[in-house]
Amino acid sequence: MRTILHVDMNNFYASVECLYDPSLRGKPIAVAGDAEMRRGIVLAKSNEAKRCGVKTGDLQWEARRKCPQILFVPPHFERYEKYSKLSRAIYTDYTDQVEPFSLGECWLDVTGSDLLFGDGRSIADQIRARVRRELGLTVSVGVSFNKIFAKLGSDLKKPDATTVIPYEHFQEIVWPLPVGDLLFAGPSTVQALARCGVRTIGDLARQPREMLKGWLGSMGETLWRYANGLEDAPVARLDAVHTVKSIGNSTTTPRDLYKLEEVRVILYLLAESVAQRLRAKHFRCGTVQLSVRYADMTACSRQATLRRPANDSETLFAQAFSLFQALPSRGRPVNNLGIHTTKLIPDSQVQLSLLPEEQRDARRETLEKALDGIRDRFGRESVQRGILIGNDTLAQLRPRSRDQISK
């Protein structure tokens, strides 16, 4: 029987902010984006804010209505990345099977570590003590025989707690819990199951597997396996190489966009960001996808295949802009745009060509690689496009804050 841990840094972003500003301790705080740039969403909150009902994803005005004395602090992702790496360094003292789930969460397989460090509970307690002593943060740890129940265990008791869900007693611990506590059972899935009379994890586990598959498709069968303790996915090594399937970026604009020229500016910024990361990962894309969200919160997406794989911003922009111009809803105010690339292939698989248009593309890629070097050395703003002149508000956007790389 395996011994799996799920380690969750308590109120991670907010706790790190308190390390840098101890005056925030004991106060209701929330890490949130820039409200003036319409990114004022709560990313993390302290226990004091949580007790007032503040939730991750709340808008700043919603959080302030729930907790009038709340303090908002801007996010500092470089700090969170630093402490994420420091915590993982502690975990690797106990096992080389450490799989990140987010910056503040990791699974650990400590099955072979018991002779050195004790059983799962003992290892979890040691990790909690070391993180508290060495980093000044707290973690909650779930201990179980698979990843799903370990994750559930870390959520059951917070902060700074160890929760064990053993194989012999998982039904009496897990089955009475709401089905929404199960990993990947989102709000729409919970609502669909509730309409069928399934409200607890035990209700889910007792349903015929084929019936659940009929209700929810393949996800129904997956959740049935989770509920019955049949999940057996391995914990990956921290240095495991994952296949990148897509690279993309999206941004919420600081104001609604009515003019085509304003959309053009944002798409150029996004295309530059995505192209730069494609080149950094040594990939080219075969497909470009455009996502658009309008001011009334409706959304749509379109995609197109490129004539040849590319990783330069001009090609990505031209395709995304063409997709936008072809939308039947063009002219409606826009408040979110995204560019995503798929069908990625390594640079090494692209054949050289003597066709004039492809040689032109190659020269453009060489130029953009040179710009990458300048920006890496002197900063992203050292070289900018002329279209940003006169668009001061839009030029302040930094699309890299919402980069998305899926594996």
CSV table of C-alpha atoms in Angstrom, one decimal:
chain,number,residue,atom,x,y,z
A,1,MET,CA,0.0,0.0,0.0
A,2,ARG,CA,1.4,3.4,-1.0
A,3,THR,CA,1.9,6.3,1.4
A,4,ILE,CA,1.0,9.6,-0.4
A,5,LEU,CA,1.2,13.1,1.1
A,6,HIS,CA,-0.4,16.3,-0.1
A,7,VAL,CA,1.3,19.4,1.4
A,8,ASP,CA,-0.7,22.6,1.1
A,9,MET,CA,0.8,25.9,2.2
A,10,ASN,CA,-1.8,27.7,4.3
A,11,ASN,CA,-3.0,31.0,2.8
A,12,PHE,CA,0.2,30.9,0.8
A,13,TYR,CA,0.3,34.3,-0.9
A,14,ALA,CA,-1.1,36.2,2.1
A,15,SER,CA,1.3,34.4,4.5
A,16,VAL,CA,4.3,35.3,2.4
A,17,GLU,CA,3.2,38.9,2.3
A,18,CYS,CA,3.1,38.9,6.1
A,19,LEU,CA,6.7,37.7,6.2
A,20,TYR,CA,7.8,40.8,4.3
A,21,ASP,CA,5.5,43.1,6.2
A,22,PRO,CA,4.9,41.8,9.8
A,23,SER,CA,2.5,44.7,10.5
A,24,LEU,CA,-0.1,42.8,8.4
A,25,ARG,CA,-0.1,39.8,10.8
A,26,GLY,CA,-3.4,39.2,12.6
A,27,LYS,CA,-5.3,41.6,10.2
A,28,PRO,CA,-7.8,40.7,7.5
A,29,ILE,CA,-5.8,41.0,4.3
A,30,ALA,CA,-6.3,40.0,0.7
A,31,VAL,CA,-3.8,39.7,-2.1
A,32,ALA,CA,-5.5,41.2,-5.1
A,33,GLY,CA,-4.8,42.6,-8.5
A,34,ASP,CA,-5.0,46.2,-9.6
A,35,ALA,CA,-8.6,47.4,-9.4
A,36,GLU,CA,-8.0,50.3,-11.7
A,37,MET,CA,-6.7,47.9,-14.3
A,38,ARG,CA,-9.8,45.7,-13.7
A,39,ARG,CA,-7.8,42.9,-12.3
A,40,GLY,CA,-9.0,43.5,-8.8
A,41,ILE,CA,-9.8,39.9,-8.0
A,42,VAL,CA,-8.9,38.3,-4.6
A,43,LEU,CA,-6.1,35.8,-5.2
A,44,ALA,CA,-5.6,34.8,-1.6
A,45,LYS,CA,-6.7,35.9,1.8
A,46,SER,CA,-5.7,35.6,5.5
A,47,ASN,CA,-7.7,33.6,8.0
A,48,GLU,CA,-9.1,36.8,9.4
A,49,ALA,CA,-10.5,37.7,6.0
A,50,LYS,CA,-11.7,34.2,5.5
A,51,ARG,CA,-13.7,34.3,8.7
A,52,CYS,CA,-15.5,37.4,7.3
A,53,GLY,CA,-16.6,35.4,4.3
A,54,VAL,CA,-14.1,36.6,1.8
A,55,LYS,CA,-13.4,34.1,-0.9
A,56,THR,CA,-10.8,33.6,-3.5
A,57,GLY,CA,-12.2,35.1,-6.8
A,58,ASP,CA,-14.2,37.8,-5.0
A,59,LEU,CA,-14.0,41.2,-6.6
A,60,GLN,CA,-12.4,43.9,-4.3
A,61,TRP,CA,-15.8,45.6,-3.8
A,62,GLU,CA,-17.4,42.3,-2.8
A,63,ALA,CA,-14.6,41.6,-0.4
A,64,ARG,CA,-14.8,45.0,1.2
A,65,ARG,CA,-18.6,44.7,1.6
A,66,LYS,CA,-18.0,41.4,3.5
A,67,CYS,CA,-15.1,42.8,5.5
A,68,PRO,CA,-15.0,46.7,5.6
A,69,GLN,CA,-11.6,46.7,7.4
A,70,ILE,CA,-9.9,44.5,4.9
A,71,LEU,CA,-6.4,45.5,3.6
A,72,PHE,CA,-5.5,44.8,0.0
A,73,VAL,CA,-1.9,44.1,-1.0
A,74,PRO,CA,-0.6,43.6,-4.6
A,75,PRO,CA,0.8,40.2,-5.6
A,76,HIS,CA,4.5,39.6,-5.7
A,77,PHE,CA,4.9,36.4,-7.7
A,78,GLU,CA,8.7,36.4,-7.5
A,79,ARG,CA,8.3,36.1,-3.7
A,80,TYR,CA,5.9,33.2,-4.0
A,81,GLU,CA,8.1,31.4,-6.5
A,82,LYS,CA,11.0,31.8,-4.1
A,83,TYR,CA,9.2,30.2,-1.2
A,84,SER,CA,7.7,27.6,-3.4
A,85,LYS,CA,11.3,26.4,-4.3
A,86,LEU,CA,12.4,26.6,-0.7
A,87,SER,CA,9.6,24.4,0.5
A,88,ARG,CA,10.2,21.9,-2.3
A,89,ALA,CA,13.8,21.7,-1.2
A,90,ILE,CA,12.6,20.5,2.2
A,91,TYR,CA,10.2,17.9,0.7
A,92,THR,CA,13.0,16.4,-1.4
A,93,ASP,CA,14.9,15.6,1.8
A,94,TYR,CA,12.2,12.9,2.3
A,95,THR,CA,11.6,11.6,-1.3
A,96,ASP,CA,12.6,12.3,-4.9
A,97,GLN,CA,8.9,11.9,-5.9
A,98,VAL,CA,7.6,15.4,-5.5
A,99,GLU,CA,4.9,16.5,-7.9
A,100,PRO,CA,3.8,20.2,-7.8
A,101,PHE,CA,0.1,20.8,-8.1
A,102,SER,CA,0.4,24.6,-7.8
A,103,LEU,CA,3.0,27.1,-6.4
A,104,GLY,CA,1.8,26.2,-2.9
A,105,GLU,CA,0.8,22.6,-3.2
A,106,CYS,CA,2.7,19.3,-3.8
A,107,TRP,CA,2.1,15.6,-3.7
A,108,LEU,CA,4.9,13.4,-2.2
A,109,ASP,CA,5.2,9.6,-2.4
A,110,VAL,CA,7.0,8.6,0.7
A,111,THR,CA,6.3,4.9,0.5
A,112,GLY,CA,9.9,3.9,0.6
A,113,SER,CA,10.9,6.5,3.3
A,114,ASP,CA,9.4,4.9,6.4
A,115,LEU,CA,12.6,3.1,7.5
A,116,LEU,CA,14.5,6.4,7.5
A,117,PHE,CA,11.8,8.9,8.7
A,118,GLY,CA,8.9,6.9,10.2
A,119,ASP,CA,5.3,6.4,8.9
A,120,GLY,CA,3.3,8.9,6.8
A,121,ARG,CA,2.0,10.8,9.8
A,122,SER,CA,5.5,11.2,11.3
A,123,ILE,CA,6.9,12.5,8.0
A,124,ALA,CA,4.0,14.9,7.6
A,125,ASP,CA,4.6,16.2,11.1
A,126,GLN,CA,8.3,16.6,10.5
A,127,ILE,CA,7.6,18.6,7.3
A,128,ARG,CA,5.2,20.8,9.1
A,129,ALA,CA,7.7,21.6,11.8
A,130,ARG,CA,10.5,22.3,9.4
A,131,VAL,CA,8.5,24.6,7.2
A,132,ARG,CA,7.3,26.5,10.2
A,133,ARG,CA,10.8,26.7,11.7
A,134,GLU,CA,12.9,27.3,8.5
A,135,LEU,CA,10.5,29.4,6.4
A,136,GLY,CA,8.1,31.0,8.9
A,137,LEU,CA,5.1,29.5,7.1
A,138,THR,CA,2.6,26.8,8.0
A,139,VAL,CA,1.3,23.9,5.9
A,140,SER,CA,-1.5,21.4,6.2
A,141,VAL,CA,-0.8,17.8,5.1
A,142,GLY,CA,-3.1,15.0,4.0
A,143,VAL,CA,-1.8,11.5,4.3
A,144,SER,CA,-3.5,8.6,2.4
A,145,PHE,CA,-3.0,5.8,0.0
A,146,ASN,CA,-3.6,7.8,-3.2
A,147,LYS,CA,-3.3,11.4,-4.5
A,148,ILE,CA,-7.0,12.2,-4.4
A,149,PHE,CA,-7.6,11.3,-0.8
A,150,ALA,CA,-4.3,12.9,0.3
A,151,LYS,CA,-5.5,16.2,-1.3
A,152,LEU,CA,-8.9,15.8,0.3
A,153,GLY,CA,-7.2,15.2,3.7
A,154,SER,CA,-5.1,18.4,3.5
A,155,ASP,CA,-8.3,20.4,2.9
A,156,LEU,CA,-10.1,18.9,5.9
A,157,LYS,CA,-8.2,20.5,8.7
A,158,LYS,CA,-6.4,23.9,8.5
A,159,PRO,CA,-4.1,25.6,9.3
A,160,ASP,CA,-1.0,23.7,10.4
A,161,ALA,CA,-2.5,20.2,10.7
A,162,THR,CA,-2.0,16.6,9.6
A,163,THR,CA,-5.0,14.5,8.6
A,164,VAL,CA,-4.7,10.8,7.9
A,165,ILE,CA,-7.2,8.9,5.7
A,166,PRO,CA,-6.2,5.2,5.9
A,167,TYR,CA,-7.4,2.6,3.4
A,168,GLU,CA,-9.2,0.7,6.2
A,169,HIS,CA,-11.4,3.6,7.2
A,170,PHE,CA,-11.7,5.8,4.1
A,171,GLN,CA,-15.4,5.1,3.6
A,172,GLU,CA,-16.4,6.3,7.1
A,173,ILE,CA,-14.2,9.5,6.7
A,174,VAL,CA,-14.7,10.4,3.1
A,175,TRP,CA,-18.2,9.1,2.1
A,176,PRO,CA,-20.2,11.5,4.3
A,177,LEU,CA,-18.5,14.6,2.8
A,178,PRO,CA,-20.2,16.7,0.1
A,179,VAL,CA,-19.4,15.6,-3.4
A,180,GLY,CA,-18.0,19.0,-4.2
A,181,ASP,CA,-15.0,18.2,-1.8
A,182,LEU,CA,-13.8,15.7,-4.4
A,183,LEU,CA,-11.0,17.0,-6.6
A,184,PHE,CA,-12.3,18.0,-10.1
A,185,ALA,CA,-15.9,18.0,-9.0
A,186,GLY,CA,-16.7,21.6,-10.0
A,187,PRO,CA,-19.9,23.6,-9.5
A,188,SER,CA,-21.6,22.5,-12.7
A,189,THR,CA,-20.8,18.8,-12.0
A,190,VAL,CA,-22.1,19.2,-8.4
A,191,GLN,CA,-25.3,20.7,-9.7
A,192,ALA,CA,-25.8,18.0,-12.3
A,193,LEU,CA,-25.3,15.3,-9.7
A,194,ALA,CA,-27.6,17.0,-7.2
A,195,ARG,CA,-30.4,16.9,-9.8
A,196,CYS,CA,-29.9,13.1,-9.8
A,197,GLY,CA,-30.0,12.9,-6.0
A,198,VAL,CA,-26.2,12.5,-5.6
A,199,ARG,CA,-25.0,14.9,-2.9
A,200,THR,CA,-22.3,13.1,-0.9
A,201,ILE,CA,-19.2,11.3,-2.0
A,202,GLY,CA,-20.8,8.1,-0.7
A,203,ASP,CA,-23.8,8.7,-2.9
A,204,LEU,CA,-21.5,9.0,-5.9
A,205,ALA,CA,-19.5,5.9,-4.9
A,206,ARG,CA,-22.7,3.8,-4.7
A,207,GLN,CA,-24.1,4.7,-8.1
A,208,PRO,CA,-23.6,2.3,-11.0
A,209,ARG,CA,-20.5,3.3,-12.9
A,210,GLU,CA,-22.2,3.1,-16.3
A,211,MET,CA,-25.0,5.3,-15.1
A,212,LEU,CA,-22.6,8.0,-14.0
A,213,LYS,CA,-20.8,7.7,-17.4
A,214,GLY,CA,-24.2,8.3,-19.1
A,215,TRP,CA,-24.8,11.4,-16.9
A,216,LEU,CA,-21.3,13.0,-17.1
A,217,GLY,CA,-19.4,11.2,-19.8
A,218,SER,CA,-15.9,10.0,-19.1
A,219,MET,CA,-15.7,12.4,-16.1
A,220,GLY,CA,-18.5,10.4,-14.4
A,221,GLU,CA,-16.4,7.2,-14.5
A,222,THR,CA,-13.4,9.1,-13.3
A,223,LEU,CA,-15.2,10.6,-10.3
A,224,TRP,CA,-16.7,7.1,-9.5
A,225,ARG,CA,-13.1,5.7,-9.4
A,226,TYR,CA,-12.0,8.6,-7.1
A,227,ALA,CA,-15.0,8.1,-4.7
A,228,ASN,CA,-14.3,4.4,-4.4
A,229,GLY,CA,-10.6,4.9,-3.7
A,230,LEU,CA,-9.4,3.4,-7.0
A,231,GLU,CA,-7.3,6.3,-8.1
A,232,ASP,CA,-3.7,5.0,-8.6
A,233,ALA,CA,-1.9,7.7,-10.6
A,234,PRO,CA,1.8,7.8,-9.7
A,235,VAL,CA,3.5,10.8,-8.1
A,236,ALA,CA,5.9,12.2,-10.7
A,237,ARG,CA,9.5,13.2,-9.9
A,238,LEU,CA,10.2,16.9,-9.4
A,239,ASP,CA,12.6,16.9,-12.3
A,240,ALA,CA,10.3,14.9,-14.6
A,241,VAL,CA,10.0,16.3,-18.2
A,242,HIS,CA,6.5,17.0,-19.2
A,243,THR,CA,5.3,17.4,-22.8
A,244,VAL,CA,4.1,21.0,-23.4
A,245,LYS,CA,0.8,20.9,-25.4
A,246,SER,CA,-0.1,24.5,-25.7
A,247,ILE,CA,1.3,28.0,-24.9
A,248,GLY,CA,-1.0,31.0,-24.6
A,249,ASN,CA,-1.7,34.3,-22.9
A,250,SER,CA,-4.8,36.3,-22.1
A,251,THR,CA,-5.5,39.7,-20.5
A,252,THR,CA,-8.4,41.7,-19.1
A,253,THR,CA,-8.2,45.2,-20.6
A,254,PRO,CA,-8.2,48.3,-18.3
A,255,ARG,CA,-11.3,49.5,-20.1
A,256,ASP,CA,-13.8,48.3,-22.6
A,257,LEU,CA,-12.4,48.4,-26.2
A,258,TYR,CA,-14.7,49.8,-28.9
A,259,LYS,CA,-12.1,50.6,-31.6
A,260,LEU,CA,-10.5,48.1,-33.8
A,261,GLU,CA,-7.2,49.9,-33.4
A,262,GLU,CA,-7.3,49.3,-29.7
A,263,VAL,CA,-7.9,45.6,-30.2
A,264,ARG,CA,-5.0,45.6,-32.6
A,265,VAL,CA,-2.7,47.0,-29.9
A,266,ILE,CA,-3.6,44.3,-27.4
A,267,LEU,CA,-3.3,41.5,-29.9
A,268,TYR,CA,0.2,42.7,-30.8
A,269,LEU,CA,1.2,42.7,-27.1
A,270,LEU,CA,-0.2,39.2,-26.6
A,271,ALA,CA,1.3,37.9,-29.8
A,272,GLU,CA,4.8,39.2,-28.8
A,273,SER,CA,4.4,37.5,-25.3
A,274,VAL,CA,3.3,34.2,-26.7
A,275,ALA,CA,5.9,34.2,-29.5
A,276,GLN,CA,8.7,34.9,-27.1
A,277,ARG,CA,7.7,32.0,-24.9
A,278,LEU,CA,7.5,29.7,-27.9
A,279,ARG,CA,11.0,30.6,-28.8
A,280,ALA,CA,12.2,30.2,-25.2
A,281,LYS,CA,10.8,26.7,-25.2
A,282,HIS,CA,12.2,26.0,-28.7
A,283,PHE,CA,8.8,25.3,-30.2
A,284,ARG,CA,6.8,26.4,-33.2
A,285,CYS,CA,3.0,26.3,-33.3
A,286,GLY,CA,0.8,24.9,-36.1
A,287,THR,CA,-2.5,26.4,-34.8
A,288,VAL,CA,-3.5,29.8,-33.4
A,289,GLN,CA,-6.6,30.2,-31.3
A,290,LEU,CA,-8.3,33.6,-30.5
A,291,SER,CA,-10.5,34.0,-27.4
A,292,VAL,CA,-12.7,37.0,-26.9
A,293,ARG,CA,-14.9,38.1,-24.0
A,294,TYR,CA,-17.3,40.9,-24.4
A,295,ALA,CA,-18.4,43.5,-21.9
A,296,ASP,CA,-21.7,41.6,-21.3
A,297,MET,CA,-19.5,38.6,-20.2
A,298,THR,CA,-20.4,36.5,-23.2
A,299,ALA,CA,-17.4,34.9,-24.9
A,300,CYS,CA,-16.4,33.1,-28.1
A,301,SER,CA,-13.2,31.5,-29.6
A,302,ARG,CA,-12.0,30.8,-33.1
A,303,GLN,CA,-8.9,29.0,-34.4
A,304,ALA,CA,-7.0,28.5,-37.6
A,305,THR,CA,-4.1,26.4,-38.9
A,306,LEU,CA,-1.0,28.2,-40.1
A,307,ARG,CA,0.4,27.5,-43.6
A,308,ARG,CA,3.7,26.5,-41.8
A,309,PRO,CA,4.6,26.2,-38.1
A,310,ALA,CA,5.8,29.5,-36.7
A,311,ASN,CA,7.1,31.2,-33.5
A,312,ASP,CA,7.3,34.9,-34.6
A,313,SER,CA,4.9,37.6,-33.3
A,314,GLU,CA,4.0,38.9,-36.8
A,315,THR,CA,2.6,35.6,-37.9
A,316,LEU,CA,0.7,35.0,-34.6
A,317,PHE,CA,-0.7,38.5,-34.7
A,318,ALA,CA,-1.8,38.4,-38.3
A,319,GLN,CA,-3.7,35.2,-37.8
A,320,ALA,CA,-5.3,36.3,-34.5
A,321,PHE,CA,-6.3,39.7,-36.0
A,322,SER,CA,-7.8,38.0,-39.1
A,323,LEU,CA,-9.9,35.8,-36.8
A,324,PHE,CA,-11.1,38.8,-34.9
A,325,GLN,CA,-12.1,40.7,-38.0
A,326,ALA,CA,-14.1,37.7,-39.2
A,327,LEU,CA,-16.2,37.5,-36.0
A,328,PRO,CA,-19.9,38.3,-36.7
A,329,SER,CA,-20.1,40.2,-33.4
A,330,ARG,CA,-17.3,42.7,-34.4
A,331,GLY,CA,-18.1,46.1,-33.0
A,332,ARG,CA,-19.3,45.0,-29.6
A,333,PRO,CA,-17.2,46.3,-26.7
A,334,VAL,CA,-14.4,43.8,-25.6
A,335,ASN,CA,-12.9,43.4,-22.2
A,336,ASN,CA,-10.7,40.3,-22.5
A,337,LEU,CA,-8.6,38.9,-25.3
A,338,GLY,CA,-6.4,35.8,-25.5
A,339,ILE,CA,-4.1,34.1,-28.0
A,340,HIS,CA,-3.3,30.4,-27.5
A,341,THR,CA,-1.1,28.2,-29.7
A,342,THR,CA,-1.4,24.4,-30.1
A,343,LYS,CA,0.0,21.6,-32.3
A,344,LEU,CA,3.5,22.5,-31.1
A,345,ILE,CA,6.6,21.0,-32.7
A,346,PRO,CA,10.2,21.3,-31.7
A,347,ASP,CA,12.4,23.8,-33.7
A,348,SER,CA,14.6,20.9,-34.8
A,349,GLN,CA,11.7,19.3,-36.8
A,350,VAL,CA,11.2,22.2,-39.1
A,351,GLN,CA,12.8,21.8,-42.5
A,352,LEU,CA,14.7,24.6,-44.3
A,353,SER,CA,13.0,26.0,-47.4
A,354,LEU,CA,14.2,28.0,-50.4
A,355,LEU,CA,10.8,29.6,-51.0
A,356,PRO,CA,11.0,33.4,-50.9
A,357,GLU,CA,8.1,33.8,-48.4
A,358,GLU,CA,9.6,31.2,-46.1
A,359,GLN,CA,13.0,32.8,-46.2
A,360,ARG,CA,11.4,36.1,-45.3
A,361,ASP,CA,9.8,34.4,-42.3
A,362,ALA,CA,13.1,33.0,-41.3
A,363,ARG,CA,14.7,36.5,-41.4
A,364,ARG,CA,11.9,37.8,-39.2
A,365,GLU,CA,12.4,35.0,-36.7
A,366,THR,CA,16.1,35.8,-36.5
A,367,LEU,CA,15.3,39.5,-35.9
A,368,GLU,CA,12.8,38.6,-33.1
A,369,LYS,CA,15.4,36.3,-31.4
A,370,ALA,CA,17.8,39.3,-31.4
A,371,LEU,CA,15.1,41.4,-29.8
A,372,ASP,CA,14.7,38.7,-27.1
A,373,GLY,CA,18.3,39.1,-26.2
A,374,ILE,CA,18.0,42.8,-25.9
A,375,ARG,CA,14.9,42.6,-23.7
A,376,ASP,CA,16.5,39.9,-21.5
A,377,ARG,CA,19.5,42.2,-20.9
A,378,PHE,CA,17.9,45.6,-20.6
A,379,GLY,CA,14.2,44.9,-19.8
A,380,ARG,CA,11.0,44.3,-21.7
A,381,GLU,CA,10.4,48.0,-22.3
A,382,SER,CA,13.8,48.6,-23.8
A,383,VAL,CA,12.3,47.9,-27.3
A,384,GLN,CA,8.7,48.5,-28.0
A,385,ARG,CA,6.4,48.8,-31.0
A,386,GLY,CA,5.6,52.2,-32.4
A,387,ILE,CA,1.9,51.4,-32.3
A,388,LEU,CA,2.1,51.8,-28.5
A,389,ILE,CA,2.9,55.5,-28.9
A,390,GLY,CA,-0.2,57.5,-27.9
A,391,ASN,CA,-1.8,54.4,-26.2
A,392,ASP,CA,-0.5,55.0,-22.7
A,393,THR,CA,-3.2,53.1,-20.9
A,394,LEU,CA,-3.0,50.1,-23.1
A,395,ALA,CA,0.8,50.2,-23.1
A,396,GLN,CA,0.7,49.6,-19.3
A,397,LEU,CA,-0.6,46.1,-19.8
A,398,ARG,CA,1.7,43.3,-19.0
A,399,PRO,CA,0.1,40.2,-20.6
A,400,ARG,CA,2.8,37.9,-19.1
A,401,SER,CA,0.9,37.9,-15.8
A,402,ARG,CA,-1.6,35.5,-17.3
A,403,ASP,CA,0.7,33.2,-19.3
A,404,GLN,CA,-0.7,29.8,-19.7
A,405,ILE,CA,1.4,26.7,-20.5
A,406,SER,CA,-0.5,23.5,-20.5
A,407,LYS,CA,1.0,20.0,-20.3
